[in-house]
Amino acid sequence: MEIIRTVSEMKAKAAAWKAEGLSIGLVPTMGFLHEGHRSLVKRAVSDNDRAVVSIFVNPIQFGVNEDFDRYPRDLKKDADMCAEAGADVIFNPSEQEMYPAGFCSYTDMALVTEGLCGARRPGHFRGVCTVVMKLLNIAAPDRAYFGQKDAQQLAVIKRMTRDFNMDVEITGMPIVREADGLAMSSRNTYLSGDERAAALYINKALSEALRIFRDGDADIQQIKRHIETTLSGLPSVKIDYVEIVDAETMQAIQTLDRSALCAVAAYVGKTRLIDNVVLEV
Ligand code: PAF
């Protein structure tokens, strides 16, 4: 497995593969990979002739008071995981390589980014769309893979590639959880033992919400209230949002008459975690 650090080399590699008629799968990541990422890499390897994992902590998707500086990084461990999962290339550019002096073009989106994390993290999806647009242009994949844990991000990328008529298939992969149900996230490393125990209630509340939904006679407000009641009893947990939205547009809905996303963002201590379940109609 090769580690490529420049845009020109990555573009040349992708062009050479294309000239040979090989298909390319891309897994965009910010590194500090976990089992969720491994599932994406394995899928990219099995669906495509060549698989690229990008590892780039993208500064422009972090707000000023967010964790860009302390975001966990471990390229050696990431490289071992990618090699073991069968990836061909890690694309690991520097900030200067991705955003050289004079850089001033951004990709933005309305509607799908308006609620949930888009509302709570102004500028976040502008940063995500811009970097993903660049990564798709650089690695020229036939397919790209994203986790369902970041459900709004997945919806945003699907919408962006459709709106810009991009020749790439976007695949969402199921949330991978720890044995006790905590959704895997690079940010779980920030949690103390007590915070980790409290964080489990996010999944517990969502699982309960799914059960209530499947039992059949609850409405949106009841389901949301159930989650809020579960989480608000925990001193180290501060709810950022509990929302039920259309699974594709991420717009608020009033009745459960179509597939919906039930999504939670909460601070556990200082760590902001997100998780969700799909309420399939
Ligand atoms: O999900 C992430 O890790 C990031 O938002 C992504 C898609 C790699 C863009 O920086």
GROMACS .gro file of C-alpha atoms and ligand atoms in nm:
model
  291
    1MET     CA    1   0.000   0.000   0.000
    2GLU     CA    2   0.127   0.341  -0.099
    3ILE     CA    3   0.091   0.672   0.085
    4ILE     CA    4   0.047   0.965  -0.154
    5ARG     CA    5   0.080   1.319  -0.025
    6THR     CA    6   0.039   1.543  -0.328
    7VAL     CA    7  -0.265   1.622  -0.541
    8SER     CA    8  -0.067   1.583  -0.863
    9GLU     CA    9   0.054   1.233  -0.774
   10MET     CA   10  -0.294   1.124  -0.665
   11LYS     CA   11  -0.446   1.257  -0.987
   12ALA     CA   12  -0.178   1.083  -1.196
   13LYS     CA   13  -0.235   0.753  -1.013
   14ALA     CA   14  -0.613   0.774  -1.066
   15ALA     CA   15  -0.565   0.862  -1.434
   16ALA     CA   16  -0.330   0.566  -1.484
   17TRP     CA   17  -0.580   0.329  -1.322
   18LYS     CA   18  -0.858   0.471  -1.541
   19ALA     CA   19  -0.643   0.425  -1.852
   20GLU     CA   20  -0.616   0.056  -1.759
   21GLY     CA   21  -0.994   0.038  -1.728
   22LEU     CA   22  -0.981  -0.013  -1.349
   23SER     CA   23  -1.260   0.107  -1.122
   24ILE     CA   24  -1.179   0.317  -0.814
   25GLY     CA   25  -1.347   0.331  -0.474
   26LEU     CA   26  -1.282   0.622  -0.235
   27VAL     CA   27  -1.330   0.632   0.141
   28PRO     CA   28  -1.296   0.994   0.261
   29THR     CA   29  -1.191   1.010   0.628
   30MET     CA   30  -1.025   1.236   0.880
   31GLY     CA   31  -0.820   0.945   1.014
   32PHE     CA   32  -0.798   0.789   1.361
   33LEU     CA   33  -0.980   0.501   1.197
   34HIS     CA   34  -1.211   0.261   1.381
   35GLU     CA   35  -1.421  -0.043   1.289
   36GLY     CA   36  -1.679   0.178   1.117
   37HIS     CA   37  -1.409   0.302   0.879
   38ARG     CA   38  -1.281  -0.054   0.834
   39SER     CA   39  -1.626  -0.160   0.709
   40LEU     CA   40  -1.618   0.124   0.452
   41VAL     CA   41  -1.268   0.032   0.333
   42LYS     CA   42  -1.357  -0.336   0.302
   43ARG     CA   43  -1.664  -0.249   0.099
   44ALA     CA   44  -1.461  -0.018  -0.127
   45VAL     CA   45  -1.207  -0.297  -0.178
   46SER     CA   46  -1.471  -0.556  -0.262
   47ASP     CA   47  -1.671  -0.329  -0.498
   48ASN     CA   48  -1.377  -0.183  -0.694
   49ASP     CA   49  -1.047  -0.276  -0.862
   50ARG     CA   50  -0.863  -0.015  -0.659
   51ALA     CA   51  -0.943   0.145  -0.321
   52VAL     CA   52  -0.820   0.482  -0.193
   53VAL     CA   53  -0.861   0.603   0.166
   54SER     CA   54  -0.816   0.977   0.211
   55ILE     CA   55  -0.696   1.091   0.552
   56PHE     CA   56  -0.720   1.465   0.596
   57VAL     CA   57  -0.838   1.657   0.901
   58ASN     CA   58  -1.021   1.926   0.712
   59PRO     CA   59  -0.979   2.260   0.893
   60ILE     CA   60  -1.260   2.439   0.710
   61GLN     CA   61  -1.534   2.213   0.846
   62PHE     CA   62  -1.452   2.297   1.210
   63GLY     CA   63  -1.597   2.600   1.386
   64VAL     CA   64  -1.368   2.836   1.579
   65ASN     CA   65  -1.446   2.679   1.917
   66GLU     CA   66  -1.442   2.321   1.795
   67ASP     CA   67  -1.180   2.047   1.829
   68PHE     CA   68  -0.968   2.089   1.515
   69ASP     CA   69  -0.641   2.129   1.709
   70ARG     CA   70  -0.694   1.831   1.932
   71TYR     CA   71  -0.866   1.605   1.679
   72PRO     CA   72  -0.695   1.264   1.729
   73ARG     CA   73  -0.436   1.159   1.471
   74ASP     CA   74  -0.242   0.831   1.428
   75LEU     CA   75  -0.127   0.777   1.071
   76LYS     CA   76   0.081   0.468   1.151
   77LYS     CA   77  -0.216   0.284   1.307
   78ASP     CA   78  -0.444   0.404   1.026
   79ALA     CA   79  -0.199   0.278   0.762
   80ASP     CA   80  -0.187  -0.065   0.928
   81MET     CA   81  -0.566  -0.088   0.928
   82CYS     CA   82  -0.595   0.025   0.565
   83ALA     CA   83  -0.326  -0.218   0.448
   84GLU     CA   84  -0.488  -0.503   0.639
   85ALA     CA   85  -0.831  -0.416   0.490
   86GLY     CA   86  -0.681  -0.426   0.138
   87ALA     CA   87  -0.662  -0.056   0.043
   88ASP     CA   88  -0.420   0.033  -0.237
   89VAL     CA   89  -0.348   0.395  -0.151
   90ILE     CA   90  -0.379   0.634   0.140
   91PHE     CA   91  -0.412   0.991   0.017
   92ASN     CA   92  -0.278   1.208   0.301
   93PRO     CA   93  -0.231   1.565   0.178
   94SER     CA   94  -0.115   1.858   0.389
   95GLU     CA   95  -0.335   2.159   0.456
   96GLN     CA   96  -0.117   2.362   0.220
   97GLU     CA   97  -0.164   2.100  -0.054
   98MET     CA   98  -0.545   2.110  -0.025
   99TYR     CA   99  -0.580   2.484   0.038
  100PRO     CA  100  -0.281   2.658  -0.120
  101ALA     CA  101  -0.239   3.034  -0.098
  102GLY     CA  102  -0.512   3.206  -0.295
  103PHE     CA  103  -0.769   2.930  -0.245
  104CYS     CA  104  -1.113   3.095  -0.242
  105SER     CA  105  -1.372   2.861  -0.397
  106TYR     CA  106  -1.634   2.686  -0.187
  107THR     CA  107  -1.922   2.447  -0.248
  108ASP     CA  108  -2.236   2.527  -0.056
  109MET     CA  109  -2.584   2.384  -0.024
  110ALA     CA  110  -2.930   2.493   0.090
  111LEU     CA  111  -3.222   2.284   0.220
  112VAL     CA  112  -3.054   1.957   0.327
  113THR     CA  113  -2.802   2.150   0.539
  114GLU     CA  114  -3.056   2.379   0.707
  115GLY     CA  115  -3.142   2.172   1.016
  116LEU     CA  116  -2.968   1.934   1.257
  117CYS     CA  117  -2.587   1.973   1.255
  118GLY     CA  118  -2.612   2.232   0.977
  119ALA     CA  119  -2.805   2.463   1.210
  120ARG     CA  120  -2.582   2.397   1.512
  121ARG     CA  121  -2.247   2.411   1.331
  122PRO     CA  122  -2.260   2.709   1.092
  123GLY     CA  123  -2.024   2.662   0.798
  124HIS     CA  124  -1.967   2.293   0.875
  125PHE     CA  125  -2.131   2.154   0.561
  126ARG     CA  126  -1.976   2.421   0.342
  127GLY     CA  127  -1.641   2.283   0.460
  128VAL     CA  128  -1.751   1.922   0.413
  129CYS     CA  129  -1.896   1.982   0.064
  130THR     CA  130  -1.586   2.173  -0.045
  131VAL     CA  131  -1.338   1.911   0.069
  132VAL     CA  132  -1.546   1.618  -0.060
  133MET     CA  133  -1.587   1.792  -0.397
  134LYS     CA  134  -1.207   1.832  -0.410
  135LEU     CA  135  -1.141   1.472  -0.304
  136LEU     CA  136  -1.384   1.340  -0.567
  137ASN     CA  137  -1.212   1.551  -0.833
  138ILE     CA  138  -0.865   1.440  -0.723
  139ALA     CA  139  -0.920   1.065  -0.676
  140ALA     CA  140  -1.183   1.040  -0.955
  141PRO     CA  141  -1.364   0.746  -0.792
  142ASP     CA  142  -1.647   0.549  -0.950
  143ARG     CA  143  -1.785   0.497  -0.599
  144ALA     CA  144  -1.742   0.672  -0.265
  145TYR     CA  145  -1.838   0.541   0.078
  146PHE     CA  146  -1.973   0.723   0.384
  147GLY     CA  147  -2.108   0.605   0.720
  148GLN     CA  148  -2.473   0.635   0.818
  149LYS     CA  149  -2.369   0.766   1.160
  150ASP     CA  150  -2.319   1.104   0.990
  151ALA     CA  151  -2.662   1.067   0.829
  152GLN     CA  152  -2.698   1.434   0.736
  153GLN     CA  153  -2.351   1.436   0.579
  154LEU     CA  154  -2.446   1.129   0.374
  155ALA     CA  155  -2.768   1.298   0.257
  156VAL     CA  156  -2.574   1.616   0.175
  157ILE     CA  157  -2.312   1.433  -0.032
  158LYS     CA  158  -2.578   1.235  -0.217
  159ARG     CA  159  -2.761   1.560  -0.298
  160MET     CA  160  -2.442   1.744  -0.399
  161THR     CA  161  -2.326   1.472  -0.640
  162ARG     CA  162  -2.675   1.455  -0.792
  163ASP     CA  163  -2.711   1.834  -0.819
  164PHE     CA  164  -2.369   1.874  -0.980
  165ASN     CA  165  -2.420   1.576  -1.218
  166MET     CA  166  -2.111   1.404  -1.087
  167ASP     CA  167  -2.028   1.056  -1.215
  168VAL     CA  168  -1.985   0.894  -0.879
  169GLU     CA  169  -2.205   0.651  -0.692
  170ILE     CA  170  -2.242   0.734  -0.321
  171THR     CA  171  -2.288   0.438  -0.089
  172GLY     CA  172  -2.398   0.472   0.273
  173MET     CA  173  -2.291   0.201   0.515
  174PRO     CA  174  -2.462   0.100   0.843
  175ILE     CA  175  -2.349   0.240   1.177
  176VAL     CA  176  -2.092   0.015   1.345
  177ARG     CA  177  -2.133  -0.003   1.723
  178GLU     CA  178  -1.925  -0.115   2.017
  179ALA     CA  179  -2.049  -0.438   2.184
  180ASP     CA  180  -2.248  -0.225   2.433
  181GLY     CA  181  -2.416  -0.019   2.159
  182LEU     CA  182  -2.209   0.301   2.155
  183ALA     CA  183  -2.176   0.422   1.795
  184MET     CA  184  -1.811   0.412   1.688
  185SER     CA  185  -1.657   0.755   1.651
  186SER     CA  186  -1.303   0.890   1.651
  187ARG     CA  187  -1.425   1.134   1.917
  188ASN     CA  188  -1.511   0.852   2.163
  189THR     CA  189  -1.144   0.868   2.261
  190TYR     CA  190  -1.217   1.201   2.438
  191LEU     CA  191  -1.460   1.033   2.684
  192SER     CA  192  -1.369   0.952   3.044
  193GLY     CA  193  -1.500   0.624   3.189
  194ASP     CA  194  -1.802   0.793   3.346
  195GLU     CA  195  -1.876   0.993   3.034
  196ARG     CA  196  -1.858   0.680   2.821
  197ALA     CA  197  -2.112   0.513   3.053
  198ALA     CA  198  -2.342   0.817   3.016
  199ALA     CA  199  -2.292   0.823   2.637
  200LEU     CA  200  -2.447   0.475   2.614
  201TYR     CA  201  -2.784   0.631   2.695
  202ILE     CA  202  -2.789   0.802   2.355
  203ASN     CA  203  -2.812   0.466   2.183
  204LYS     CA  204  -3.043   0.330   2.454
  205ALA     CA  205  -3.282   0.621   2.401
  206LEU     CA  206  -3.272   0.581   2.023
  207SER     CA  207  -3.331   0.205   2.047
  208GLU     CA  208  -3.629   0.271   2.272
  209ALA     CA  209  -3.754   0.527   2.020
  210LEU     CA  210  -3.732   0.264   1.746
  211ARG     CA  211  -3.922   0.016   1.962
  212ILE     CA  212  -4.196   0.271   2.038
  213PHE     CA  213  -4.219   0.354   1.667
  214ARG     CA  214  -4.245  -0.015   1.574
  215ASP     CA  215  -4.514  -0.070   1.835
  216GLY     CA  216  -4.717   0.152   1.613
  217ASP     CA  217  -4.917   0.416   1.790
  218ALA     CA  218  -4.668   0.684   1.891
  219ASP     CA  219  -4.640   1.020   1.719
  220ILE     CA  220  -4.331   1.230   1.649
  221GLN     CA  221  -4.368   1.447   1.959
  222GLN     CA  222  -4.406   1.144   2.187
  223ILE     CA  223  -4.098   0.975   2.043
  224LYS     CA  224  -3.890   1.293   2.076
  225ARG     CA  225  -4.015   1.349   2.430
  226HIS     CA  226  -3.916   0.996   2.527
  227ILE     CA  227  -3.557   1.054   2.411
  228GLU     CA  228  -3.539   1.397   2.576
  229THR     CA  229  -3.667   1.258   2.907
  230THR     CA  230  -3.413   0.973   2.903
  231LEU     CA  231  -3.118   1.202   2.831
  232SER     CA  232  -3.213   1.504   3.037
  233GLY     CA  233  -3.192   1.293   3.356
  234LEU     CA  234  -2.816   1.249   3.308
  235PRO     CA  235  -2.603   1.525   3.466
  236SER     CA  236  -2.309   1.491   3.224
  237VAL     CA  237  -2.530   1.494   2.912
  238LYS     CA  238  -2.653   1.813   2.746
  239ILE     CA  239  -2.888   1.767   2.451
  240ASP     CA  240  -2.793   1.967   2.141
  241TYR     CA  241  -3.090   1.842   1.940
  242VAL     CA  242  -3.340   1.559   1.912
  243GLU     CA  243  -3.507   1.570   1.572
  244ILE     CA  244  -3.719   1.354   1.345
  245VAL     CA  245  -3.681   1.455   0.980
  246ASP     CA  246  -3.743   1.329   0.629
  247ALA     CA  247  -3.468   1.070   0.566
  248GLU     CA  248  -3.368   1.222   0.233
  249THR     CA  249  -3.424   1.598   0.255
  250MET     CA  250  -3.350   1.630   0.630
  251GLN     CA  251  -3.652   1.862   0.655
  252ALA     CA  252  -3.876   1.850   0.961
  253ILE     CA  253  -4.191   1.641   0.921
  254GLN     CA  254  -4.515   1.648   1.116
  255THR     CA  255  -4.630   1.287   1.071
  256LEU     CA  256  -4.454   0.957   1.027
  257ASP     CA  257  -4.595   0.891   0.679
  258ARG     CA  258  -4.256   0.827   0.511
  259SER     CA  259  -3.910   0.701   0.605
  260ALA     CA  260  -3.768   0.932   0.867
  261LEU     CA  261  -3.442   0.986   1.046
  262CYS     CA  262  -3.452   1.014   1.422
  263ALA     CA  263  -3.128   1.193   1.509
  264VAL     CA  264  -2.965   1.300   1.832
  265ALA     CA  265  -2.668   1.526   1.901
  266ALA     CA  266  -2.558   1.565   2.260
  267TYR     CA  267  -2.261   1.688   2.457
  268VAL     CA  268  -2.128   1.429   2.698
  269GLY     CA  269  -1.894   1.636   2.911
  270LYS     CA  270  -1.726   1.850   2.646
  271THR     CA  271  -1.754   1.591   2.370
  272ARG     CA  272  -2.025   1.634   2.110
  273LEU     CA  273  -2.161   1.297   1.992
  274ILE     CA  274  -2.419   1.219   1.725
  275ASP     CA  275  -2.623   0.905   1.662
  276ASN     CA  276  -2.943   0.812   1.483
  277VAL     CA  277  -3.192   0.544   1.384
  278VAL     CA  278  -3.402   0.525   1.070
  279LEU     CA  279  -3.778   0.494   1.122
  280GLU     CA  280  -3.862   0.293   0.814
  281VAL     CA  281  -4.217   0.330   0.684
  282PAF     O1  282  -1.686   1.220   0.792
  282PAF     C1  283  -1.571   1.268   0.790
  282PAF     O2  284  -1.477   1.210   0.841
  282PAF     C2  285  -1.548   1.400   0.720
  282PAF     O3  286  -1.655   1.486   0.739
  282PAF     C3  287  -1.516   1.386   0.570
  282PAF     C4  288  -1.632   1.327   0.493
  282PAF     C5  289  -1.394   1.297   0.553
  282PAF     C6  290  -1.484   1.523   0.511
  282PAF     O4  291  -1.377   1.582   0.575
   0.00000   0.00000   0.00000
